[in-house]
Coordinates of C-alpha atoms in Angstrom, one line a residue:
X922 CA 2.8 19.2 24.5
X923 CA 3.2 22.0 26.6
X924 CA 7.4 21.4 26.6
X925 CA 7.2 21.0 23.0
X926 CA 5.7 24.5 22.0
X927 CA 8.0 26.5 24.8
X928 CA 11.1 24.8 23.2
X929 CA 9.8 25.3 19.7
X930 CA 9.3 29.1 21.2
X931 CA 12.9 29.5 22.3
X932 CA 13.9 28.1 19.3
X933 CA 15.3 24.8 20.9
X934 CA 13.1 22.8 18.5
X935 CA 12.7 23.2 14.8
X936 CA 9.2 22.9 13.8
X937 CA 7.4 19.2 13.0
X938 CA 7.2 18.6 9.1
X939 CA 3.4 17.8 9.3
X940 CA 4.1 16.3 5.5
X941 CA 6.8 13.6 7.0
X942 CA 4.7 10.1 7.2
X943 CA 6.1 9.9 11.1
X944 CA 3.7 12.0 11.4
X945 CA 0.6 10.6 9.8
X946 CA -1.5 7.4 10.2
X947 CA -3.5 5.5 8.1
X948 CA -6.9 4.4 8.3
X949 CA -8.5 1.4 6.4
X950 CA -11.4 0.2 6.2
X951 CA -11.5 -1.6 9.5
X952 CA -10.9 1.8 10.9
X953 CA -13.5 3.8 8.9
X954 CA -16.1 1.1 9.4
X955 CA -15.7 0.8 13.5
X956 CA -16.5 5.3 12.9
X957 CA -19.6 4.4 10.8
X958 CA -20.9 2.1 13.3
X959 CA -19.9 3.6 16.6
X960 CA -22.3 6.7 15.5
X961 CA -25.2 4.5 13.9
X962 CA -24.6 2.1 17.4
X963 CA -24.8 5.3 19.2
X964 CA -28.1 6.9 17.4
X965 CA -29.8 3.5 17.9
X966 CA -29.4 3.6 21.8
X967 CA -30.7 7.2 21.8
X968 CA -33.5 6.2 20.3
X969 CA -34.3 2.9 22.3
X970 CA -34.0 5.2 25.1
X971 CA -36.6 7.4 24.1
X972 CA -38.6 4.8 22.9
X973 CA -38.8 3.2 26.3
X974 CA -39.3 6.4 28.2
X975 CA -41.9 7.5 25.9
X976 CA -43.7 3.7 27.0
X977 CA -43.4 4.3 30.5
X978 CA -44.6 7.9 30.5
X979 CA -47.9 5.8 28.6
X980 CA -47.6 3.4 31.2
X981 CA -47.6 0.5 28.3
X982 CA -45.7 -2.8 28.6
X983 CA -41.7 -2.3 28.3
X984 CA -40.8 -4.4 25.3
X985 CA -37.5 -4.3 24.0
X986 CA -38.3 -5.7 20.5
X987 CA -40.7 -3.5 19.6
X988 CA -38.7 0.0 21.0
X989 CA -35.9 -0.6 19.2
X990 CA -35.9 0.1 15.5
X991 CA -32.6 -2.0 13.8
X992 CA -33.8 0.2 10.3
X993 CA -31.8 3.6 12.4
X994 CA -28.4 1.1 12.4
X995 CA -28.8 -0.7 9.1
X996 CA -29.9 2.2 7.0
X997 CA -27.3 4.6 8.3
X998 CA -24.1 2.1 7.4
X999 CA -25.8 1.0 3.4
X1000 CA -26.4 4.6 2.9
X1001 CA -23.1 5.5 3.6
X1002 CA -21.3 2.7 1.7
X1003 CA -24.0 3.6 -1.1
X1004 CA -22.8 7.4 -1.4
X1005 CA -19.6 7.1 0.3
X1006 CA -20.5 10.2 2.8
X1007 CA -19.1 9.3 6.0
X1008 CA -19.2 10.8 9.3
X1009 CA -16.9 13.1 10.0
X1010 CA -18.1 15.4 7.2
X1011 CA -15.8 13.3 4.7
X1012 CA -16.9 12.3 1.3
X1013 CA -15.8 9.8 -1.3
X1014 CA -14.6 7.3 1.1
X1015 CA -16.4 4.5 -0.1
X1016 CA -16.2 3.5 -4.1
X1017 CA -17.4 1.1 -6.6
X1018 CA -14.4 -0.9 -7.3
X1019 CA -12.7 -0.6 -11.0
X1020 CA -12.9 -4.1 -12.3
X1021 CA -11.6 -2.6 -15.9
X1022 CA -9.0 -4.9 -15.7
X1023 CA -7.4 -7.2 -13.2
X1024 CA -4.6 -4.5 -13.1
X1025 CA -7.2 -1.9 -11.7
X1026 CA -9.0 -3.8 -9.3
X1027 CA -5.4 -4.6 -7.6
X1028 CA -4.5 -0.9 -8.1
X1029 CA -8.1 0.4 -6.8
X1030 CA -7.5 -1.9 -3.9
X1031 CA -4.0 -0.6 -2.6
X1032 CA -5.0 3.4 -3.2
X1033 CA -4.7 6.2 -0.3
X1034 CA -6.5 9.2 -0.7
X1035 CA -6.0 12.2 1.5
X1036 CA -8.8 14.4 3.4
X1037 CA -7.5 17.9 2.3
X1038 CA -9.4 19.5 0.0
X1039 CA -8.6 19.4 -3.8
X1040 CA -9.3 22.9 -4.7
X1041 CA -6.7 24.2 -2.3
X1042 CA -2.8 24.1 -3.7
X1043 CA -1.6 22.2 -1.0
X1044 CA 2.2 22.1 -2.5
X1045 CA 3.7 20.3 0.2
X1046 CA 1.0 18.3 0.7
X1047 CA 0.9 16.9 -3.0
X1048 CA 5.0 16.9 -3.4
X1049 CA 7.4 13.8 -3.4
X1050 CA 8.3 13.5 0.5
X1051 CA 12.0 12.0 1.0
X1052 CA 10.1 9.4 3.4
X1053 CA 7.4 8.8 1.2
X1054 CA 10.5 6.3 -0.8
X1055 CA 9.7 2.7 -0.4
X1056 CA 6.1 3.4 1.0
X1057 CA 4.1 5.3 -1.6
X1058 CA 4.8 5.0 -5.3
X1059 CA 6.4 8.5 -6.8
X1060 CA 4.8 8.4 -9.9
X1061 CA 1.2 6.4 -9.7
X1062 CA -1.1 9.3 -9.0
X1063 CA -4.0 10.8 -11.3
X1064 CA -3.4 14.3 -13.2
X1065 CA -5.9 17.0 -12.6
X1066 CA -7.1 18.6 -8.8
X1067 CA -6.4 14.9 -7.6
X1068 CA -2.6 14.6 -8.3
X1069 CA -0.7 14.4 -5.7
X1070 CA -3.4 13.8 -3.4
X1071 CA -4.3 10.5 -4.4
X1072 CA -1.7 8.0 -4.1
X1073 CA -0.7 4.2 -4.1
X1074 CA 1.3 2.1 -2.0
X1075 CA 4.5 0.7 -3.2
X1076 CA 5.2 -3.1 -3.8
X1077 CA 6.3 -4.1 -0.1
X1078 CA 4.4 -1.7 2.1
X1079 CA 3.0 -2.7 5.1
X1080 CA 0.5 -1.1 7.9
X1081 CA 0.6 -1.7 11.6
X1082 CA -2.3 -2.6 12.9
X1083 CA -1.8 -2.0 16.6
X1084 CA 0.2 -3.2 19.7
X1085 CA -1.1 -3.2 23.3
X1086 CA 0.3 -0.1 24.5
X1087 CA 0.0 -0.9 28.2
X1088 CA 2.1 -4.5 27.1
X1089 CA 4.8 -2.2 25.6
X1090 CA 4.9 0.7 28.7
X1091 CA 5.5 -2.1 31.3
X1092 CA 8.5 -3.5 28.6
X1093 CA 9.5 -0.5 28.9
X1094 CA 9.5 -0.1 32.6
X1095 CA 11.0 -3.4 33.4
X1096 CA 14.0 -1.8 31.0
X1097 CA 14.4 0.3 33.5
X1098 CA 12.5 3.7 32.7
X1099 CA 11.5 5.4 36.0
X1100 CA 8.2 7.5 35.5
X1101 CA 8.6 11.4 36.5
X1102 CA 8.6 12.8 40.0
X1103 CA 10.4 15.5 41.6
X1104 CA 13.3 14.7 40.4
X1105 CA 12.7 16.0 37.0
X1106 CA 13.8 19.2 37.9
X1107 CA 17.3 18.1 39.1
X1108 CA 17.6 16.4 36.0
X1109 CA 16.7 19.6 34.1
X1110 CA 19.8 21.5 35.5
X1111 CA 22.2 19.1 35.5
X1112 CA 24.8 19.2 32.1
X1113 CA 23.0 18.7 28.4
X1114 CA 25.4 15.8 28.1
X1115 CA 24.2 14.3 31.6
X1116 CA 20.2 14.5 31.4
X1117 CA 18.2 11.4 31.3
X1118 CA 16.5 10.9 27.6
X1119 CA 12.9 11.2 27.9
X1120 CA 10.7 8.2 26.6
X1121 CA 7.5 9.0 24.8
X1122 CA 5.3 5.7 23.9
X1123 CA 2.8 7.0 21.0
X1124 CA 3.8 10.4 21.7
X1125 CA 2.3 10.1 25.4
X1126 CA 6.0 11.4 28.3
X1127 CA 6.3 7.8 29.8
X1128 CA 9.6 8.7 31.9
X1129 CA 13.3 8.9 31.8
X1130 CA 15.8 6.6 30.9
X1131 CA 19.8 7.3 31.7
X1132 CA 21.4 5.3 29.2
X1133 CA 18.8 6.0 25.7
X1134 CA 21.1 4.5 23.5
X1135 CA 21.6 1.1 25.4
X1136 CA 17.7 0.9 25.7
X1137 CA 17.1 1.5 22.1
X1138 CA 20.0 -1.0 21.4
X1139 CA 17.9 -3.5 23.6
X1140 CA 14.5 -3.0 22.0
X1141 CA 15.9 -3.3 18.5
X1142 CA 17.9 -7.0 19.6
X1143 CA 14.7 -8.0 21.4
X1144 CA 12.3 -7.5 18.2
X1145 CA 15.1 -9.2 16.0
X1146 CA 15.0 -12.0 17.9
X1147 CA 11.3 -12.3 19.2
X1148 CA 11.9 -11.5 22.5
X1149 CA 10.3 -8.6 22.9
X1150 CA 7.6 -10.2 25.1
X1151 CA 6.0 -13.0 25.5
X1152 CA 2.4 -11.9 25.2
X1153 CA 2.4 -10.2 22.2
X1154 CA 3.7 -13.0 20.1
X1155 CA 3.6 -11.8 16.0
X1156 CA 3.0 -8.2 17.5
X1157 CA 6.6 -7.8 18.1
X1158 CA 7.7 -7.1 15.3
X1159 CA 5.4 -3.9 15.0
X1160 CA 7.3 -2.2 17.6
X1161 CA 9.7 0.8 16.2
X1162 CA 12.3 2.5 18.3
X1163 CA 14.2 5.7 17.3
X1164 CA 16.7 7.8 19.7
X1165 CA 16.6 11.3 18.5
X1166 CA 20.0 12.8 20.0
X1167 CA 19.3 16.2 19.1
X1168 CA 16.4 16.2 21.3
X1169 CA 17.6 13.5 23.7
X1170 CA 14.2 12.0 23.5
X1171 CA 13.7 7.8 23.0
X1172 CA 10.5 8.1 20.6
X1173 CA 8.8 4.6 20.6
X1174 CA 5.8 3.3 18.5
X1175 CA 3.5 1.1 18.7
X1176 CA -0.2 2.6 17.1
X1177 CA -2.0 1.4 14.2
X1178 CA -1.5 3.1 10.9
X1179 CA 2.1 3.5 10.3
X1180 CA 3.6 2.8 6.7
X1181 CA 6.2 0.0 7.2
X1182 CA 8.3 -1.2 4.9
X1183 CA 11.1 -4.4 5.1
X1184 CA 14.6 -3.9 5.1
X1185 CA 17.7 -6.6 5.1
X1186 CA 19.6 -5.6 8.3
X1187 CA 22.9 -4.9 8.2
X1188 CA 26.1 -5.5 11.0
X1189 CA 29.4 -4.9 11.5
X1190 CA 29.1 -4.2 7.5
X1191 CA 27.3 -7.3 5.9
X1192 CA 24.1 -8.5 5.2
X1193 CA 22.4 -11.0 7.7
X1194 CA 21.4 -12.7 4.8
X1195 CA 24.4 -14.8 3.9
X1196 CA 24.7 -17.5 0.9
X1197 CA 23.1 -20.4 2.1
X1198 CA 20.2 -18.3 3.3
X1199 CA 19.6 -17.4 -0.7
X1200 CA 20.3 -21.2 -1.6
X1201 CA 17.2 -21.7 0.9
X1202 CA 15.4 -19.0 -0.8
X1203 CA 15.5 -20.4 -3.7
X1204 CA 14.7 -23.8 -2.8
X1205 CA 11.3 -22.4 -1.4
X1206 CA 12.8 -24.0 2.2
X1207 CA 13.4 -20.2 3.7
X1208 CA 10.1 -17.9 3.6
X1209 CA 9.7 -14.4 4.3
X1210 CA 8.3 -15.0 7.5
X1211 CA 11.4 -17.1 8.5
X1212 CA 13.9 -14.0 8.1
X1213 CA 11.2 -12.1 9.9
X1214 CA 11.4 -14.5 12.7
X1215 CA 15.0 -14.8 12.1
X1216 CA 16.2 -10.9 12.9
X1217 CA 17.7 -10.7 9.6
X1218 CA 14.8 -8.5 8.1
X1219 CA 12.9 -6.3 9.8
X1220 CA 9.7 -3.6 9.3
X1221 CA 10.8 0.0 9.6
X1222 CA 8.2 2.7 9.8
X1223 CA 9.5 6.4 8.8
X1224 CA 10.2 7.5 12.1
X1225 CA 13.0 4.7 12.8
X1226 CA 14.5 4.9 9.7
X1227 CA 15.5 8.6 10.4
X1228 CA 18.3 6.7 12.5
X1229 CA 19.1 4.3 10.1
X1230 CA 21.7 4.6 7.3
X1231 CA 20.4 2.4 4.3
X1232 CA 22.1 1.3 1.3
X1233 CA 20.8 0.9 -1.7
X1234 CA 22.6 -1.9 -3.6
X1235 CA 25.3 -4.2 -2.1
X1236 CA 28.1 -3.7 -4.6
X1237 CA 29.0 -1.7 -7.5
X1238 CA 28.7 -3.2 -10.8
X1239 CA 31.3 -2.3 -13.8
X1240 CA 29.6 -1.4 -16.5
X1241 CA 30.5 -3.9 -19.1
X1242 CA 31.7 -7.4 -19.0
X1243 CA 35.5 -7.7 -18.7
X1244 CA 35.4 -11.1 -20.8
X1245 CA 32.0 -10.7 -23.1
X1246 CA 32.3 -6.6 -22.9
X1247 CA 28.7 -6.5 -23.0
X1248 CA 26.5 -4.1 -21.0
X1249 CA 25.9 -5.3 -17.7
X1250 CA 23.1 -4.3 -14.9
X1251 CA 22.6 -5.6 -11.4
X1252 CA 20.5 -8.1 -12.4
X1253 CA 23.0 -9.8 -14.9
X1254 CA 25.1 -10.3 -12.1
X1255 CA 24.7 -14.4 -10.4
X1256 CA 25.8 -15.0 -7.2
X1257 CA 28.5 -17.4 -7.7
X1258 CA 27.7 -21.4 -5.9
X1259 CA 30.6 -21.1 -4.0
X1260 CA 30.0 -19.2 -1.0
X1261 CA 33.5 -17.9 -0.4
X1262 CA 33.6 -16.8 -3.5
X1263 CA 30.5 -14.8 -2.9
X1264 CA 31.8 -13.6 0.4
X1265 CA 34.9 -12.1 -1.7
X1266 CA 32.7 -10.3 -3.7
X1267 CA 32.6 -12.6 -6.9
X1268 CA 30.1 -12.3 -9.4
X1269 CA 29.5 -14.3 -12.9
X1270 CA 27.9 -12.7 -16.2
X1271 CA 24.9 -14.3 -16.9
X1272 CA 25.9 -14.2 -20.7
X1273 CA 29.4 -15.7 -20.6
X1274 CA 29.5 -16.8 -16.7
X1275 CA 32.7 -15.3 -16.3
X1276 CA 34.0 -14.5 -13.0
X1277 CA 33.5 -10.5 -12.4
X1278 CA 34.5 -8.7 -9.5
X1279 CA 32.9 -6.3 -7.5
X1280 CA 33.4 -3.4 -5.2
X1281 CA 31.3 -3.7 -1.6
X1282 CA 29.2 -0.8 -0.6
X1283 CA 28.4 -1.8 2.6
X1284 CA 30.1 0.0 5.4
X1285 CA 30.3 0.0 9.5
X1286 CA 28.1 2.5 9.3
X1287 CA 25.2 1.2 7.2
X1288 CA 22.5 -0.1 9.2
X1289 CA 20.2 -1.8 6.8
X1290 CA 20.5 -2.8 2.9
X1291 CA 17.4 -2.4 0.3
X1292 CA 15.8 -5.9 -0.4
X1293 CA 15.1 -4.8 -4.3
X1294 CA 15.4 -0.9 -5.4
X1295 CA 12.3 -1.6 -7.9
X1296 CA 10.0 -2.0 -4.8
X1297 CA 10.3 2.0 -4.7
X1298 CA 7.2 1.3 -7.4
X1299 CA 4.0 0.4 -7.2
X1300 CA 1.8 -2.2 -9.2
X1301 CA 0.5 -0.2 -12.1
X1302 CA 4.2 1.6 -12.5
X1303 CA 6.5 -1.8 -11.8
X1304 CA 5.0 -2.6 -15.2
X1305 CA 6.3 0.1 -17.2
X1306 CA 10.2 -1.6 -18.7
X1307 CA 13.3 0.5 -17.9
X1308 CA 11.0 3.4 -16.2
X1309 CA 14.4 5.1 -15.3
X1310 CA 15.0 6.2 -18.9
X1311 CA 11.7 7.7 -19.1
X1312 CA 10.3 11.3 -18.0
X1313 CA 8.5 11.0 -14.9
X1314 CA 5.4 12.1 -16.4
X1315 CA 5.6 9.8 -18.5
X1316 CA 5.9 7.6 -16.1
X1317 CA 3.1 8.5 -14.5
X1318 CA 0.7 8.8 -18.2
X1319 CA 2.0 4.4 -18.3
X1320 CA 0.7 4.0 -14.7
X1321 CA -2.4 5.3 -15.4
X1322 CA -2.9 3.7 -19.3
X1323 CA -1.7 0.2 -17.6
X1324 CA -4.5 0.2 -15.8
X1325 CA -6.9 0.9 -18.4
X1326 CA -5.5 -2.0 -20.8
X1327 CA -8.4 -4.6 -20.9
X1328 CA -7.8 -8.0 -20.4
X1329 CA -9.7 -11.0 -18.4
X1330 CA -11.0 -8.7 -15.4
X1331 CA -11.8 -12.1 -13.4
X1332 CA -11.7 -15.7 -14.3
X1333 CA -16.1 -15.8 -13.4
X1334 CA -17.0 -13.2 -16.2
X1335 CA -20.0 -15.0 -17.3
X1336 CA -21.3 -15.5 -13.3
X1337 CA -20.7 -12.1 -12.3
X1338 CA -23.7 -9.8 -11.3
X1339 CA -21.3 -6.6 -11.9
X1340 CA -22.9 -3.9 -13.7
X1341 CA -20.2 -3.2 -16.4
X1342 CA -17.7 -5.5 -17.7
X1343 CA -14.9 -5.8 -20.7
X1344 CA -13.1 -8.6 -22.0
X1345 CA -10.3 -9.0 -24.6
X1346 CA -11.0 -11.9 -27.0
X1347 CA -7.0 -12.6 -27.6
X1348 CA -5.3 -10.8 -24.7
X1349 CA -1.3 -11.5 -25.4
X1350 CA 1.7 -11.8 -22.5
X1351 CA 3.9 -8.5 -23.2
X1352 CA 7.5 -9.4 -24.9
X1353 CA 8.9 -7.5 -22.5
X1354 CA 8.6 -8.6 -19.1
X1355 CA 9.5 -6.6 -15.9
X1356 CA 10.1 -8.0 -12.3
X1357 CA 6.7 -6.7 -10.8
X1358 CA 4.8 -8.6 -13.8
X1359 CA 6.6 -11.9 -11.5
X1360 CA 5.1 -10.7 -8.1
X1361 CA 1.7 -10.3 -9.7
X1362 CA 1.1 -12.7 -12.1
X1363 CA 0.8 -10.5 -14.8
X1364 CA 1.6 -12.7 -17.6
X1365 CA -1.1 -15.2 -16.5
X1366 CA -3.6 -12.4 -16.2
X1367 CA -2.4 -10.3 -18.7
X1368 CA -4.0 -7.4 -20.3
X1369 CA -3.5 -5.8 -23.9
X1370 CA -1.7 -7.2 -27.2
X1371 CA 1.8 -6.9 -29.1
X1372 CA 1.1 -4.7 -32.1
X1373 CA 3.6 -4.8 -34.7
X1374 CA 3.8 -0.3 -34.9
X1375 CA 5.5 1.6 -37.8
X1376 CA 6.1 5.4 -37.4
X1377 CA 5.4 6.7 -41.1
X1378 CA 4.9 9.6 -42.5
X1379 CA 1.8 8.1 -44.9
X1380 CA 0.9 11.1 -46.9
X1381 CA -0.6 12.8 -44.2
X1382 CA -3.5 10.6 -42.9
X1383 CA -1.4 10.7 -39.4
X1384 CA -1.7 13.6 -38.6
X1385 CA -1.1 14.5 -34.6
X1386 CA -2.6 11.8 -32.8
X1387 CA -4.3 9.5 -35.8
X1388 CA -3.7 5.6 -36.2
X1389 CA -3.9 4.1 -39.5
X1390 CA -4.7 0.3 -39.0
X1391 CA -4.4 -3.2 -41.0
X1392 CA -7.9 -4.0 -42.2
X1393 CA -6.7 -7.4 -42.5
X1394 CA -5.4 -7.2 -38.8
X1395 CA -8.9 -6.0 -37.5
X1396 CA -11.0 -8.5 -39.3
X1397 CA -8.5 -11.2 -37.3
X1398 CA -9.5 -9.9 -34.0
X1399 CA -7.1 -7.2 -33.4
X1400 CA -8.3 -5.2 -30.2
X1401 CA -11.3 -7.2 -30.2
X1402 CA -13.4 -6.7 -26.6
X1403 CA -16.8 -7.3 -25.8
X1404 CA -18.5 -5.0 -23.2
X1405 CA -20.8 -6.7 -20.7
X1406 CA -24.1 -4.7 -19.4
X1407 CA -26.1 -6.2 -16.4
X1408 CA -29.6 -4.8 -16.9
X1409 CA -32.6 -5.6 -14.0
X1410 CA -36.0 -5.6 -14.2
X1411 CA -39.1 -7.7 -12.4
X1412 CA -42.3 -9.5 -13.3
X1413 CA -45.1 -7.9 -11.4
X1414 CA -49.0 -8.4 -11.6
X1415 CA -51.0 -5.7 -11.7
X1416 CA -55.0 -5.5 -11.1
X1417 CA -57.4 -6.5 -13.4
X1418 CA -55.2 -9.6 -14.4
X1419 CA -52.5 -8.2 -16.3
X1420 CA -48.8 -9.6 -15.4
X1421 CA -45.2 -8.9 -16.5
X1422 CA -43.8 -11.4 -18.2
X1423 CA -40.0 -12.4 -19.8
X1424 CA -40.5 -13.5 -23.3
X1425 CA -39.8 -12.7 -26.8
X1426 CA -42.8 -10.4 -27.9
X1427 CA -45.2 -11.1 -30.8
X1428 CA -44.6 -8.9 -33.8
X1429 CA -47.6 -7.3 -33.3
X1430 CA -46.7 -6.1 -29.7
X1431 CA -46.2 -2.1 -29.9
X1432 CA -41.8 -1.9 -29.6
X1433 CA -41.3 -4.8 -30.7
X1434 CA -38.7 -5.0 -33.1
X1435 CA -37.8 -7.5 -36.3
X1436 CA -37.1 -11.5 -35.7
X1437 CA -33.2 -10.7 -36.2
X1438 CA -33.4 -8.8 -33.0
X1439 CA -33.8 -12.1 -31.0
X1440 CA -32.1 -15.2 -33.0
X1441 CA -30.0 -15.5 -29.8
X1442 CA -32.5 -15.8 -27.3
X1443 CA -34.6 -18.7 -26.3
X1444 CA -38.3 -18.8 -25.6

């Protein structure tokens, strides 16, 4: 640390981007909760103490059932999950989850929220960050104090939860880092180009290593394959390894909270994932967990992929069809069956599955290749169609309307104890289908209905924001919901013989009100 701020003072270092998600960390709930109940744990054995002192000062029998007091642990973590005040000073970490729709419960569930206040600007804090791509969705935030602020993760992201650091610093030493002695100091005057890299393991010095890029090479081949170490098996893969050669520093990570995300690795200019690896794909035979296993994708946090060169599509695409001349995107492109043909670049129209070729984007250079561009996107955006033609606020105004569509918030409606509810009598699959309504079921779940919309003048009656509907329509069931209230209340007995009791009153009862009132109810 010390280094750090006397090279920033000479100006050898630029300053840290405090914005840049290298340098931030998540923490979920696991996290928050092992907080709450390392200072609840902590109050309780205060007060056990004090409660056996104060019995031995009385000279009484030393009980430990009766000193301690579990109401000090168990009142302290409900009343904080109750008003979401946790310790720390922090508020609002704990919420009642949005079971509008099926849409904002999965929303609610993947949502980060930051600690800085919301009253503040904060404009770095609550701009687009070039490493927040692939991570965080760009446009799924709220307007208002909270934009910006409040975000949610994109389709494929990932958190680490945590390697053995101690596992990972003898890795490390066995690849030959030698810990600091005296010799430091040589190594500070010999050439720039000569120095050994320092190593930092969670941004703790660890040593010095002569050859930085060979170890970072080693690491990265190591993870690919599983080899990492033997003892910490699935864990390998949450290891990330960056050389900065500015700085001739080997930065490696292993902590909890980093935002991941997966990436197709890419050598000597292709893909690792070849054609009979998407034949096995699509057979269901290959799983994601395979090509994890496999070295041919791999979990990049943002600090990595500051060394990494990443393309975003394979090949170029013409625009229209050489033999239908219709309009072509990447996805009307089909790998061909033939894998050579593939290999060459060949593509067919899914229209008139005519042979198309492409031009490669891959290069030497490129290190990694996007799995799908729309992963960029999170849940409630994905569902917006052709969000690229669209203003971003607008984008945004979708994300936040998808989520208030109602629908069938769970498949248990009429069990559910939940204090609120809606459901759509006739909710209808959308026409228009997007790739993220695939990943999460949406059609099955869906939420809303197809209206048939005219934009008319009408005389007036449409003025600014006004809808004029089909009475017809409405008497059918159009944007018909019923709204389900969970109400509480107890039968108690009281002195003198009179009791509470669940029943339709009499109509002479004071409140009551006419028989109409209660046809639905039984006796």
């Amino acid at each position: 640390m010390a280094r750090t701020v006397l090279e920033l003072h000479l100006r050898v270092r630029g300053e840290d981007d405090k914005d840049h998600y290298a340098n931030k960390r998540l923490k979920l709930a696991g996290d928050l909760m092992e907080d709450l109940f390392r200072v609840a744990f902590s109050l309780l054995l205060k007060d056990l103490k004090y409660q056996l002192e104060r019995s031995f000062a009385r000279k009484k029998d030393l009980r430990i059932a009766s000193a301690i007091r579990p109401d000090l642990l168990t009142q302290r973590l409900v009343h904080a999950l109750a008003t979401g005040n946790w310790v720390g000073g922090r508020s609002g970490v704990s919420q009642v989850l949005d079971r509008t729709s099926h849409m904002s419960a999965i929303s609610h569930l993947r949502r980060v929220t930051s600690p800085l206040t919301r009253t503040q600007p904060h404009f770095e804090a609550r701009d687009l960050h070039p490493t927040q791509w692939g991570r965080l969705c760009p446009n799924e935030t709220p307007e208002g104090q909270n934009c910006g602020l409040v975000k949610n993760y994109a389709l494929s992201v990932d958190v680490s939860e945590g390697t053995d650091e101690e596992e990972v610093g003898i890795l490390l030493r066995d690849l030959n880092t030698r810990e600091i002695g005296p010799e430091v100091f040589e190594e500070a005057k010999a050439p720039k180009g000569r120095r050994a890299a320092r190593v930092y393991l969670n941004g703790n010095l660890l040593g010095l290593h002569s050859n930085p890029v060979g170890l970072v090479r080693e690491i990265r081949e190591r993870r690919r394959s599983g080899t990492l170490s033997p003892t910490l098996g699935d864990k390998t893969y949450e290891v990330n390894v960056r050389y900065d050669e500015e700085m001739n520093e080997v930065i490696v990570h292993c902590d909890s909270g980093r935002l991941r995300r997966p990436l197709i690795v890419v050598q000597n200019g292709a893909s690792k994932i070849a054609h009979s690896d998407r034949e096995e794909i699509a057979r269901g035979s290959l799983t994601f967990s395979d090509l994890i296993r496999q070295g041919k994708v791999e979990w990049i946090d943002a600090e990595e992929e500051e060394d990494s060169l990443i393309a975003i599509e394979p090949f170029d695409a013409p625009a229209r069809c050489p033999h239908c001349e219709r309009a072509l995107s990447r996805t009307d492109l089909v790998y061909p069956a033939d894998a050579a043909a593939s290999d060459r670049g060949l593509r067919s129209c899914r229209f008139c599955q005519g042979e198309i070729p492409t031009t490669p984007r891959l290069t030497t250079k490129h290190t990694h290749l996007e799995i799908e561009p729309n992963l960029i996107l999170g849940v409630a955006t994905g569902l917006i169609p052709f969000p690229e033609n669209n203003a971003a606020a607008r984008n945004t105004l979708g994300a936040a309307m998808a989520k208030q569509a109602l629908g069938v918030e769970s498949v248990n409606y009429r069990r559910r104890p939940d204090t609120r509810g809606h459901l759509l009598h006739y909710p209808q699959a959308p026409l228009l289908r997007t790739e993220t309504m695939r990943y999460v079921h949406f059609t099955e779940r869906p939420a809303g209905q197809n209206f048939v919309v005219a934009v008319l003048s009408y005389e007036g009656y449409n003025m600014q924001d006004a809808l004029v509907f089909s009475k017809g329509a409405i008497d059918r069931g159009l944007g018909r919901s019923s709204f389900f209230r969970t109400y509480r209340g107890e039968e108690r007995k009281y002195p003198g013989g009179q009791e509470d009791r669940f029943e339709i009153p009499r109509p002479d009862v004071a409140g009551a009100r006419v028989d109409t009132a209660y046809r639905n109810l039984a006796e």
